[in-house]
């Protein structure tokens, strides 16, 4: 199975400041079509997860442009350009490159 | 508007069985890949299984902890996805989410979840 390792596991951030989360995969998440099958999800307290980023860098419909994703192969990053109060929650990376699909451990974003 | 609504959660005794439903609206469940993910209390997300679209063969995949105990199926007339689990264990406790993958395999639409508690 593909193992996804997120760092940090907890990220205290000041409102208006940037935040960054890393996700490292045990195997390349690329396919022959050159796409990277790595997504980022946000789970706010008491809510189901929602998709933020798919195929490493594509922002999903309705997601604010302060969220961006990058990376290829085995190293991926989610960046929030300026953190807002509504961004509090847990962020997960997940891979859909290979069965069984797997998730990172989650990174808790909190406001300082 | 596309929506997923899960139901069927509740209290189940160890060794018992459960059947979860996920009613879809705004799209056809057999036209996309559908998945189940669960979340134990206070824990992270865990993939349970997936059923491919009819066009892709409609085959299923399951995670190791549930393989052999779980069936995922769809019912066209009700546009509904099902998860059936037998020989349930304490560790199957959690919120079960139904998800559709409409874009490039990504988990782009999530239901609100249904809670399963396995306890004697």
PDB file of N, CA, C and O in Angstrom, chain B residues 9 12 52 61 89 100 112:
ATOM      1  N   UNK B   9     -27.028   3.925   9.732  1.00  0.00           N
ATOM      2  CA  UNK B   9     -26.140   3.778  10.878  1.00  0.00           C
ATOM      3  C   UNK B   9     -26.913   3.485  12.146  1.00  0.00           C
ATOM      4  O   UNK B   9     -28.137   3.593  12.187  1.00  0.00           O
ATOM      5  N   UNK B  12     -24.738  -1.621  16.626  1.00  0.00           N
ATOM      6  CA  UNK B  12     -24.661  -3.005  16.157  1.00  0.00           C
ATOM      7  C   UNK B  12     -23.814  -3.796  17.149  1.00  0.00           C
ATOM      8  O   UNK B  12     -22.808  -3.283  17.651  1.00  0.00           O
ATOM      9  N   UNK B  52     -16.338   0.749  -9.117  1.00  0.00           N
ATOM     10  CA  UNK B  52     -16.112   1.494 -10.343  1.00  0.00           C
ATOM     11  C   UNK B  52     -17.430   1.727 -11.080  1.00  0.00           C
ATOM     12  O   UNK B  52     -18.435   1.058 -10.825  1.00  0.00           O
ATOM     13  N   UNK B  61     -13.221  -2.708  -4.993  1.00  0.00           N
ATOM     14  CA  UNK B  61     -11.938  -2.819  -4.304  1.00  0.00           C
ATOM     15  C   UNK B  61     -12.196  -2.531  -2.832  1.00  0.00           C
ATOM     16  O   UNK B  61     -13.057  -1.705  -2.506  1.00  0.00           O
ATOM     17  N   UNK B  89     -16.800  -5.636  13.959  1.00  0.00           N
ATOM     18  CA  UNK B  89     -15.900  -5.611  15.113  1.00  0.00           C
ATOM     19  C   UNK B  89     -15.997  -4.240  15.791  1.00  0.00           C
ATOM     20  O   UNK B  89     -16.456  -3.266  15.191  1.00  0.00           O
ATOM     21  N   UNK B 100     -18.556  10.423  -4.102  1.00  0.00           N
ATOM     22  CA  UNK B 100     -18.545  10.191  -5.546  1.00  0.00           C
ATOM     23  C   UNK B 100     -17.321  10.860  -6.148  1.00  0.00           C
ATOM     24  O   UNK B 100     -16.843  11.876  -5.646  1.00  0.00           O
ATOM     25  N   UNK B 112     -22.936  13.632   4.279  1.00  0.00           N
ATOM     26  CA  UNK B 112     -22.764  14.130   5.642  1.00  0.00           C
ATOM     27  C   UNK B 112     -22.291  13.044   6.603  1.00  0.00           C
ATOM     28  O   UNK B 112     -21.805  13.343   7.696  1.00  0.00           O
TER      29      UNK B 112
END
